[in-house]
Every structure is written in C-alpha cells, then in structure tokens.
Short mmCIF file of C-alpha atoms in Angstrom, two decimals:
data_model
loop_
_atom_site.label_atom_id
_atom_site.label_comp_id
_atom_site.label_asym_id
_atom_site.label_seq_id
_atom_site.Cartn_x
_atom_site.Cartn_y
_atom_site.Cartn_z
CA MET A 1 71.11 59.47 82.97
CA LEU A 2 72.87 56.25 82.04
CA VAL A 3 69.97 54.28 83.49
CA SER A 4 67.41 56.42 81.67
CA SER A 5 68.97 55.48 78.32
CA LEU A 6 68.23 51.82 79.11
CA TYR A 7 64.55 52.36 78.28
CA ASN A 8 65.37 52.80 74.60
CA ILE A 9 68.38 50.45 74.58
CA VAL A 10 66.49 47.50 76.09
CA ASP A 11 63.51 48.02 73.81
CA GLN A 12 65.81 48.13 70.81
CA ILE A 13 67.64 44.92 71.76
CA PHE A 14 64.53 42.83 72.38
CA ILE A 15 62.62 44.32 69.44
CA GLY A 16 65.56 43.64 67.14
CA ARG A 17 65.75 40.02 68.28
CA GLY A 18 62.02 39.42 68.58
CA VAL A 19 60.58 41.53 65.76
CA GLY A 20 63.47 42.21 63.38
CA MET A 21 65.00 45.07 61.43
CA LEU A 22 61.68 46.80 60.74
CA GLY A 23 60.99 46.84 64.46
CA ASN A 24 64.30 48.63 65.00
CA ALA A 25 63.38 51.11 62.30
CA ALA A 26 59.98 51.68 63.94
CA THR A 27 61.53 52.73 67.24
CA ASN A 28 63.73 55.18 65.33
CA ILE A 29 60.65 56.74 63.74
CA ALA A 30 59.00 56.98 67.18
CA PHE A 31 62.14 58.40 68.79
CA PRO A 32 61.32 62.11 68.16
CA VAL A 33 58.38 61.81 70.56
CA SER A 34 60.78 60.75 73.34
CA ILE A 35 63.14 63.59 72.46
CA ILE A 36 60.31 66.13 72.63
CA CYS A 37 59.28 64.76 76.03
CA THR A 38 62.87 65.12 77.24
CA ALA A 39 63.00 68.68 75.87
CA VAL A 40 59.96 69.74 77.89
CA ALA A 41 61.17 67.89 80.97
CA LEU A 42 64.57 69.60 80.82
CA LEU A 43 62.99 73.02 80.25
CA LEU A 44 61.00 72.71 83.46
CA GLY A 45 63.27 70.37 85.44
CA ILE A 46 66.67 71.93 84.83
CA GLY A 47 65.17 75.43 84.80
CA GLY A 48 63.46 74.79 88.13
CA ALA A 49 66.48 73.08 89.69
CA SER A 50 68.95 75.74 88.50
CA ASN A 51 66.83 78.56 89.93
CA TYR A 52 66.30 76.58 93.13
CA ASN A 53 70.06 76.19 93.57
CA LEU A 54 70.81 79.84 92.82
CA LEU A 55 68.12 81.05 95.24
CA MET A 56 69.21 78.65 97.97
CA GLY A 57 72.80 79.81 97.53
CA ALA A 58 71.59 83.39 97.97
CA GLY A 59 69.63 82.43 101.12
CA ARG A 60 66.12 82.93 99.62
CA LYS A 61 64.68 79.56 100.70
CA GLU A 62 60.95 80.38 100.53
CA GLU A 63 61.18 81.67 96.97
CA ALA A 64 63.31 78.68 95.99
CA SER A 65 60.59 76.26 97.12
CA SER A 66 57.92 78.22 95.23
CA VAL A 67 59.95 77.90 92.03
CA ALA A 68 60.23 74.14 92.59
CA GLY A 69 56.46 73.88 93.12
CA THR A 70 55.69 75.64 89.84
CA SER A 71 58.15 73.41 88.02
CA LEU A 72 56.62 70.22 89.44
CA SER A 73 53.01 71.09 88.60
CA MET A 74 53.91 72.19 85.06
CA LEU A 75 55.72 68.89 84.47
CA LEU A 76 52.49 67.01 85.18
CA PHE A 77 50.42 69.30 82.96
CA SER A 78 52.80 69.38 79.98
CA GLY A 79 53.27 65.59 79.92
CA THR A 80 49.51 65.11 79.69
CA VAL A 81 49.27 67.60 76.82
CA ILE A 82 52.04 65.87 74.82
CA ALA A 83 50.34 62.48 75.27
CA ILE A 84 47.02 63.80 73.98
CA ILE A 85 48.61 65.45 70.94
CA THR A 86 50.53 62.28 70.09
CA LEU A 87 47.41 60.10 70.22
CA VAL A 88 45.21 62.52 68.27
CA PHE A 89 47.74 63.16 65.48
CA LEU A 90 49.51 59.79 65.49
CA ASP A 91 49.57 59.00 61.75
CA PRO A 92 50.50 62.51 60.51
CA LEU A 93 53.31 62.67 63.05
CA LEU A 94 54.78 59.29 62.05
CA HIS A 95 54.72 60.28 58.37
CA LEU A 96 56.44 63.54 59.29
CA PHE A 97 59.08 61.63 61.25
CA GLY A 98 60.13 59.74 58.10
CA GLY A 99 58.24 56.44 58.25
CA THR A 100 57.94 54.25 55.16
CA ARG A 101 54.91 52.07 54.46
CA GLN A 102 56.52 48.94 55.91
CA ILE A 103 57.95 50.70 58.96
CA LEU A 104 54.62 52.36 59.81
CA GLU A 105 53.03 48.94 60.40
CA TYR A 106 55.26 48.64 63.46
CA ALA A 107 55.69 52.29 64.42
CA ARG A 108 51.95 52.94 64.71
CA PRO A 109 51.15 50.46 67.53
CA TYR A 110 54.46 51.11 69.32
CA THR A 111 54.04 54.89 69.44
CA GLY A 112 50.32 54.72 70.19
CA ILE A 113 50.91 52.57 73.26
CA THR A 114 53.98 54.39 74.59
CA ALA A 115 52.04 57.67 74.43
CA PHE A 116 50.19 56.53 77.57
CA GLY A 117 53.47 56.62 79.48
CA VAL A 118 54.43 60.11 78.32
CA PRO A 119 53.08 61.98 81.39
CA PHE A 120 55.15 59.76 83.67
CA LEU A 121 58.22 60.02 81.40
CA VAL A 122 58.12 63.83 81.53
CA LEU A 123 57.50 63.84 85.29
CA THR A 124 60.36 61.43 85.97
CA THR A 125 62.89 63.11 83.68
CA GLY A 126 62.15 66.61 84.97
CA GLY A 127 61.27 65.75 88.55
CA ASN A 128 64.57 64.00 89.15
CA HIS A 129 66.40 67.29 88.61
CA LEU A 130 64.36 68.80 91.43
CA ILE A 131 65.03 65.78 93.65
CA ARG A 132 68.79 66.14 93.09
CA ALA A 133 68.56 69.87 93.81
CA ASP A 134 66.77 68.93 97.05
CA ARG A 135 69.93 67.05 98.09
CA SER A 136 68.61 63.53 97.37
CA PRO A 137 70.67 62.30 94.39
CA ALA A 138 70.48 58.67 95.52
CA TYR A 139 66.66 58.67 95.50
CA SER A 140 66.73 60.27 92.06
CA MET A 141 68.87 57.40 90.79
CA TYR A 142 66.57 54.83 92.41
CA CYS A 143 63.58 56.30 90.55
CA MET A 144 65.24 55.76 87.18
CA LEU A 145 66.80 52.44 88.11
CA THR A 146 63.54 50.89 89.32
CA GLY A 147 61.69 51.71 86.11
CA ALA A 148 64.57 50.54 83.93
CA ILE A 149 64.89 47.21 85.75
CA LEU A 150 61.15 46.63 85.50
CA ASN A 151 61.29 47.41 81.79
CA THR A 152 64.18 44.97 81.34
CA ILE A 153 62.24 42.18 83.06
CA LEU A 154 58.95 42.80 81.25
CA ASP A 155 60.39 43.18 77.73
CA PRO A 156 61.35 39.53 77.16
CA LEU A 157 58.28 38.36 79.08
CA PHE A 158 55.85 40.36 76.93
CA ILE A 159 57.68 39.89 73.59
CA PHE A 160 58.73 36.24 73.73
CA VAL A 161 56.63 34.51 76.41
CA PHE A 162 53.30 36.27 75.79
CA GLY A 163 54.04 36.73 72.07
CA TRP A 164 52.95 40.38 72.01
CA GLY A 165 55.75 41.51 69.70
CA ILE A 166 56.40 45.22 69.43
CA GLU A 167 53.24 45.97 71.43
CA GLY A 168 54.76 44.03 74.33
CA ALA A 169 57.89 46.20 74.25
CA ALA A 170 55.70 49.29 74.30
CA TRP A 171 53.68 48.13 77.32
CA ALA A 172 56.88 47.22 79.18
CA THR A 173 58.13 50.76 78.63
CA VAL A 174 54.85 52.29 79.81
CA LEU A 175 54.82 50.25 83.02
CA GLY A 176 58.45 51.09 83.79
CA GLU A 177 57.83 54.82 83.24
CA THR A 178 54.69 54.70 85.38
CA VAL A 179 56.48 53.19 88.37
CA SER A 180 59.31 55.74 88.13
CA GLY A 181 56.81 58.61 87.90
CA LEU A 182 54.89 57.40 90.94
CA MET A 183 58.14 57.26 92.91
CA VAL A 184 58.78 60.92 92.03
CA LEU A 185 55.32 61.87 93.27
CA PHE A 186 55.87 59.89 96.47
CA TYR A 187 59.11 61.77 97.13
CA PHE A 188 57.46 65.19 96.99
CA TRP A 189 54.53 63.93 99.04
CA LYS A 190 56.43 62.24 101.87
CA GLN A 191 60.23 62.51 101.65
CA LYS A 192 61.12 65.98 100.40
CA LYS A 193 63.57 68.17 102.35
CA MET A 194 62.38 71.48 100.93
CA VAL A 195 59.37 73.31 102.37
CA LEU A 196 56.74 72.67 99.67
CA ARG A 197 53.23 73.69 100.71
CA LYS A 198 50.09 73.10 98.61
CA GLU A 199 49.77 76.72 97.54
CA MET A 200 53.32 76.55 96.12
CA LEU A 201 52.14 73.96 93.59
CA VAL A 202 49.90 76.52 91.87
CA PRO A 203 51.88 77.67 88.79
CA ARG A 204 52.98 81.31 88.94
CA TRP A 205 53.80 83.15 85.73
CA ARG A 206 56.73 85.05 87.22
CA TYR A 207 58.32 81.80 88.39
CA LEU A 208 57.60 80.08 85.09
CA LYS A 209 59.49 82.84 83.28
CA VAL A 210 62.66 82.42 85.33
CA ILE A 211 62.38 78.63 85.04
CA ALA A 212 62.16 78.87 81.25
CA SER A 213 65.05 81.33 81.08
CA LEU A 214 67.51 78.86 82.62
CA GLY A 215 65.96 75.67 81.27
CA VAL A 216 65.61 76.77 77.67
CA ALA A 217 69.23 76.01 76.73
CA SER A 218 69.05 72.31 77.63
CA SER A 219 65.54 72.12 76.20
CA LEU A 220 66.55 73.64 72.88
CA ASN A 221 69.38 71.16 72.65
CA GLN A 222 66.75 68.39 72.69
CA VAL A 223 64.46 70.27 70.29
CA ALA A 224 67.43 70.61 67.95
CA MET A 225 68.04 66.87 68.28
CA ALA A 226 64.41 66.20 67.35
CA ILE A 227 64.61 68.47 64.30
CA VAL A 228 67.83 66.83 63.16
CA GLN A 229 66.45 63.32 63.81
CA ILE A 230 63.32 64.02 61.77
CA THR A 231 65.35 65.60 58.96
CA LEU A 232 67.85 62.74 59.05
CA ASN A 233 65.12 60.11 58.79
CA ASN A 234 63.65 61.84 55.76
CA VAL A 235 67.07 62.29 54.12
CA LEU A 236 67.85 58.61 54.69
CA ARG A 237 64.48 57.64 53.22
CA ARG A 238 65.08 59.84 50.16
CA TYR A 239 68.72 59.03 49.37
CA GLY A 240 68.61 55.48 50.69
CA ALA A 241 66.11 54.64 47.98
CA ASP A 242 68.76 55.56 45.37
CA SER A 243 71.49 53.46 47.03
CA VAL A 244 72.24 49.75 47.31
CA TYR A 245 70.84 49.83 50.86
CA GLY A 246 67.28 50.93 50.14
CA SER A 247 65.31 53.18 52.52
CA ASP A 248 64.62 50.79 55.40
CA ILE A 249 68.20 49.64 56.13
CA PRO A 250 69.67 53.13 56.77
CA ILE A 251 66.74 54.12 58.98
CA ALA A 252 67.05 50.91 60.99
CA CYS A 253 70.85 51.20 61.32
CA VAL A 254 70.76 54.83 62.40
CA GLY A 255 68.06 53.94 64.93
CA VAL A 256 70.32 51.29 66.49
CA ILE A 257 73.43 53.49 66.45
CA SER A 258 71.62 56.49 67.92
CA LYS A 259 70.52 54.32 70.85
CA VAL A 260 74.11 53.15 71.41
CA ASN A 261 75.30 56.75 71.24
CA MET A 262 72.66 57.62 73.83
CA VAL A 263 74.68 55.67 76.39
CA PHE A 264 77.67 57.94 75.78
CA MET A 265 75.58 61.12 75.72
CA ALA A 266 73.74 60.05 78.87
CA ILE A 267 77.04 59.83 80.72
CA CYS A 268 78.15 63.27 79.50
CA ILE A 269 74.80 64.91 80.27
CA GLY A 270 74.79 63.16 83.64
CA ILE A 271 78.20 64.68 84.41
CA SER A 272 76.77 68.10 83.58
CA GLN A 273 73.64 67.56 85.65
CA GLY A 274 75.67 66.31 88.59
CA CYS A 275 77.75 69.48 88.42
CA GLN A 276 74.81 71.87 88.09
CA PRO A 277 73.99 72.14 91.84
CA ILE A 278 77.68 72.84 92.51
CA TRP A 279 77.96 75.40 89.72
CA GLY A 280 74.69 77.12 90.61
CA PHE A 281 75.09 77.25 94.39
CA ASN A 282 78.72 78.39 94.32
CA CYS A 283 78.07 80.95 91.60
CA GLY A 284 75.22 82.35 93.71
CA ALA A 285 77.60 82.44 96.69
CA LYS A 286 80.38 83.98 94.49
CA ASN A 287 82.73 81.09 95.22
CA TYR A 288 84.20 81.20 91.71
CA ASP A 289 87.20 78.99 92.46
CA ARG A 290 84.96 76.01 93.06
CA VAL A 291 82.91 76.76 89.93
CA ARG A 292 86.09 76.82 87.83
CA LYS A 293 87.59 73.66 89.36
CA THR A 294 84.33 71.76 88.88
CA TYR A 295 84.12 72.73 85.20
CA LEU A 296 87.71 71.67 84.51
CA ARG A 297 87.20 68.32 86.24
CA ALA A 298 83.97 67.71 84.31
CA PHE A 299 85.82 68.58 81.08
CA GLN A 300 88.53 66.00 81.83
CA VAL A 301 86.03 63.25 82.64
CA ALA A 302 83.90 63.96 79.53
CA VAL A 303 86.94 63.71 77.25
CA ALA A 304 88.17 60.53 78.95
CA VAL A 305 84.74 58.91 78.47
CA GLY A 306 84.73 60.09 74.85
CA ILE A 307 88.09 58.45 74.15
CA LEU A 308 86.80 55.15 75.55
CA PHE A 309 83.72 55.22 73.31
CA PHE A 310 85.82 56.26 70.29
CA ILE A 311 87.89 53.09 70.68
CA ILE A 312 84.77 50.95 71.06
CA PHE A 313 82.99 52.48 68.05
CA GLN A 314 86.03 52.15 65.79
CA LEU A 315 87.07 48.62 66.76
CA PHE A 316 83.79 46.82 67.49
CA PRO A 317 80.99 48.19 65.25
CA ASP A 318 79.81 44.77 64.06
CA GLN A 319 79.66 43.39 67.60
CA LEU A 320 77.63 46.41 68.78
CA VAL A 321 75.10 46.10 65.96
CA SER A 322 74.81 42.33 66.47
CA ILE A 323 73.47 42.92 69.98
CA PHE A 324 70.32 44.27 68.36
CA GLY A 325 69.66 41.29 66.11
CA THR A 326 70.70 40.03 62.70
CA GLY A 327 70.57 41.62 59.28
CA SER A 328 71.78 41.39 55.70
CA LYS A 329 75.32 42.04 54.45
CA GLU A 330 74.24 45.53 53.39
CA TYR A 331 72.77 46.18 56.84
CA PHE A 332 76.07 45.50 58.59
CA GLN A 333 78.05 47.30 55.91
CA PHE A 334 76.08 50.51 56.36
CA ALA A 335 76.18 50.27 60.17
CA ARG A 336 79.95 49.71 60.16
CA ARG A 337 80.64 52.75 57.96
CA TYR A 338 78.22 54.92 59.92
CA PHE A 339 79.89 54.07 63.23
CA ARG A 340 83.39 54.76 61.93
CA ILE A 341 82.69 57.91 59.94
CA PHE A 342 79.72 59.70 61.51
CA MET A 343 80.93 58.98 65.07
CA PHE A 344 84.60 59.70 64.38
CA MET A 345 84.78 62.79 66.66
CA VAL A 346 83.00 61.15 69.58
CA PHE A 347 86.05 61.70 71.82
CA ILE A 348 85.17 65.44 72.09
CA ASN A 349 81.40 65.17 71.78
CA GLY A 350 80.77 65.52 75.52
CA ILE A 351 82.19 69.05 75.73
CA GLN A 352 79.27 70.84 74.07
CA PRO A 353 76.35 69.41 76.16
CA MET A 354 78.43 69.74 79.33
CA SER A 355 79.15 73.41 78.57
CA THR A 356 75.48 74.04 77.81
CA GLY A 357 74.58 72.90 81.33
CA PHE A 358 77.42 75.01 82.74
CA PHE A 359 76.13 78.27 81.27
CA SER A 360 72.54 77.56 82.29
CA SER A 361 73.58 76.76 85.87
CA ILE A 362 75.48 80.02 86.39
CA GLY A 363 72.59 82.14 85.08
CA LYS A 364 74.02 82.78 81.57
CA ALA A 365 70.81 81.83 79.78
CA GLY A 366 71.74 83.48 76.48
CA LEU A 367 75.05 81.67 76.21
CA GLY A 368 73.37 78.43 77.22
CA VAL A 369 70.82 78.80 74.42
CA PHE A 370 73.51 79.58 71.86
CA MET A 371 75.63 76.64 72.98
CA SER A 372 72.68 74.26 72.79
CA LEU A 373 72.12 75.16 69.13
CA THR A 374 75.68 74.97 67.83
CA ARG A 375 76.07 71.29 66.98
CA GLN A 376 72.57 70.39 65.87
CA ILE A 377 71.19 73.52 64.21
CA LEU A 378 74.16 75.69 63.20
CA PHE A 379 76.40 72.89 61.92
CA LEU A 380 74.80 69.44 61.56
CA LEU A 381 71.41 70.35 60.06
CA PRO A 382 72.78 72.36 57.11
CA LEU A 383 75.44 69.71 56.43
CA ILE A 384 73.03 66.74 56.32
CA LEU A 385 70.93 68.69 53.83
CA LEU A 386 73.87 69.84 51.67
CA PHE A 387 76.31 66.92 51.63
CA PRO A 388 73.87 64.28 50.28
CA LEU A 389 73.41 66.50 47.22
CA LEU A 390 77.14 66.06 46.56
CA PHE A 391 77.92 62.59 47.92
CA GLY A 392 74.57 60.78 48.09
CA ILE A 393 73.76 58.90 51.28
CA ASP A 394 77.47 58.93 52.24
CA GLY A 395 77.15 62.69 52.70
CA VAL A 396 75.14 62.07 55.86
CA MET A 397 78.14 60.26 57.36
CA TYR A 398 80.62 63.01 56.47
CA ALA A 399 78.42 65.66 58.10
CA GLY A 400 78.78 64.16 61.58
CA PRO A 401 82.48 64.63 62.42
CA ILE A 402 82.63 68.11 60.89
CA ALA A 403 79.69 69.31 63.00
CA ASP A 404 81.04 67.63 66.14
CA GLY A 405 84.48 69.21 65.81
CA ALA A 406 83.10 72.69 65.17
CA ALA A 407 80.68 72.52 68.12
CA ALA A 408 83.41 71.36 70.53
CA LEU A 409 85.71 74.19 69.43
CA VAL A 410 83.01 76.82 70.01
CA ALA A 411 82.22 75.37 73.46
CA ILE A 412 85.88 75.46 74.50
CA LEU A 413 86.30 79.07 73.37
CA PHE A 414 83.22 80.40 75.17
CA ALA A 415 83.73 78.38 78.36
CA GLY A 416 87.36 79.48 78.52
CA ARG A 417 86.31 83.11 78.21
CA GLU A 418 83.78 82.74 81.05
CA LEU A 419 86.28 81.03 83.34
CA ARG A 420 88.82 83.80 82.72
CA ARG A 421 86.15 86.39 83.55
CA MET A 422 85.45 84.66 86.87
CA ARG A 423 89.16 84.63 87.69
CA ARG A 424 89.48 88.36 86.96
CA GLU A 425 86.40 89.16 89.04
CA LYS A 426 87.78 87.17 91.96
CA GLU A 427 91.16 88.88 91.72
CA GLY A 428 89.47 92.27 91.53
CA CYS A 429 87.64 91.54 94.79
#
C-alpha cells in the first residue's frame, strides 16, 4: 500500500517542479477518478479475498477458488467500464470535481491520458488482495513495486528530457500501471497456488453477492472519500475566491497535502490488509484468541505510526510542501495552516480504516459498512459544508480534527464490544 501511494506522490513532485502550482491543482481535480477506481477494486478485491480466507478456514477449498475467479474477472470488466465512462464524460466530470478555468487546461489532458491505465489500476489494486490471500504476499508487493519504480524513472524522463509536461507524467503513470496489471495476470496464469480452472472465471451472481457483502465496507470508505474530495474542491473554489488566497491556491495546496497524507493512510490500510487473512481464517476456524491479539497489535502499530506523522506534519510543513515545487507566500501560508489544523488528529486517524477492515474480515459486513462511513460521511462532510458558513475558508480546516476524533472514538467503542463478545464466546465454549 505504501508503494501504491507512490504513483500519485511521484506524479505530484515532478508535476509541481516541472509544470507548477496549476499542475498540482490539476492532479487534485483528477484525484476522484483514482479514488473511484480504488473503491471498485476494494469492493471486488477485499470482498473476494475475505470470502476466500473464510471459506479456506472452513475447509471449503473448491468454493473458495470459485469466489476468487468471479472476483478476478469482475475486476477486469469493471476497470474497462470506468475507463470508458471517464473518456466519454471527461469535461463534465472535471467540472463536477471542482476545476477552475485555469486548472482545467492541465486537468483535461492528464485525466484523459491516465484513463487508459484505469483497467490495469483496478486489476492491480484488487488482484493483489487475491494474491495475498493465495499466500503470496511477496509477489503482491513486487507487482506494486515494479510499476512504481517504472513510474519514478519515466516521470522525469518524459517531463524534463522529452518536454512533455503534464502529459508526460500521465503516460508514465499509465505505463507503470500497465506493467503491474500484466504481472497480476501472469500470476493467475502461471504461479497461483489455488485451483483456478477456466470455468471458475465465469462470474456467478451468488458469488458476486457474497463478495460485495464483505467488500462493500472498504469500498464505501473510498466512495465517501471521493464524495468528500469533490465537495471539498468545490467548497475551496467557492470560499477561496472570497479569501486572500484565491481559488487556485487552496485547491493546489490540498492536492499536495492529500498526497502526503496518502503515505500515512497507505501504511494504516496496509496494516489492516495484512491482518485480514489472519482475522478471516482464524475467525472461520473459531480461534478467537488470535483474532483478538492481532487486532490489538494492529491498533498499537497504527497509533505509533500516527504519532510519527503528527510530529512530522506539525514541525515540518514548509519542508514537505517544498518537495512539490515553489509557490507564493500565500501558498505556503495556507499549506502550513492546513497541515497543522486539519491534520491535527492524525495520531489516531489509522484506527478507523483499520477497524473497517477488521469487521469486514470477520464477516460483520453491516458493522464494516457503518464504520467506513463514520469519518467521511457522518462527520466530515456535514462539517465542511457548515463551518465555512461561519468561519469562511478556515472552517474547512477546523472540520478535520473534529471529524477525525469522533470517528476514532466510534471505532474504538465498536471494536472493543466485538472483542469482548469473542472473549465471552470462547469462555462459554
């Protein structure tokens, strides 16, 4: 997951240095497309992997492989559909995502090109969950790492040497995603450990239903992120115009900061995904002690990582923003305040996504769905709409820590209740 965040981070760094602030803003406007791709990939990938683990733990190996086959084929199909929709409705989507006239000049070519890599992005993001569930976590990491390294090499070559600008960054991303996607296909063709026959690749409705039931929580978390990102861009465009920053500076700054925050979130989600086979298999085998111990260890690691990032965000905001290029005094002023205020509760931000994966893995789909919606939809979305009415563009910053704290508290309460239930059930046995 940490490697996967490099796609957007590397693009942002080289675009900021080679294209400028408006290039950074353009990638922020295009970002909802990537989030939607991730949402679909997690719906099918985590849903398929979670069911695979539960069925394997229960000894139903044939059915487990059939679920994996349906998940894999639907990943290929859904990625193609998203790419077509993005290309056909490119301009309306970019306006919806909050683009201004100046930003759209850069967002249009960038999003139009990266759409060609969408099928491979969805396949890689979702297929790697199935590869990990098939007991090949190292290969899964290699898939992401290879694409990210290729992207890192091609970005400066295409942007600076060939002079392709933002189009060069887009083509570098597409090529990196394509290589990673082909590696996923190669795994299931030649290197898989599961029994995956051709007829198992034909999607079955009954398998798709159980996949969606356990993948919907993680997927909705991404859908919620997309909704909030689109709303945030439009709020920044509206209230930024009435501030000393203008509309373009806040959108560009938030684009940079969201990519930096992706590194933190990638680690936390990666912790959750690494735990999911353990949670799912041991829950299916009724080994509740191991489920509980794994959750508590994941909780400790997520908080420790959060404390590290809290220190970095509070002490070094200017240095972080400078990595992505230069800007005006107002640009750095807004970025500095956004880091320190909006990201103030980052030290507990990993608890909610980690708990979402926990509930999905143990078959508690309803709780997983609820948990996935707490931060983004129940708390953050209403606050970023309400607070700017009272505090102007600063209201966006105040909304962040309040939503983060509330979501973490809810996650702790519900996870604690579930762990106590498992302990009572074990003692009753």
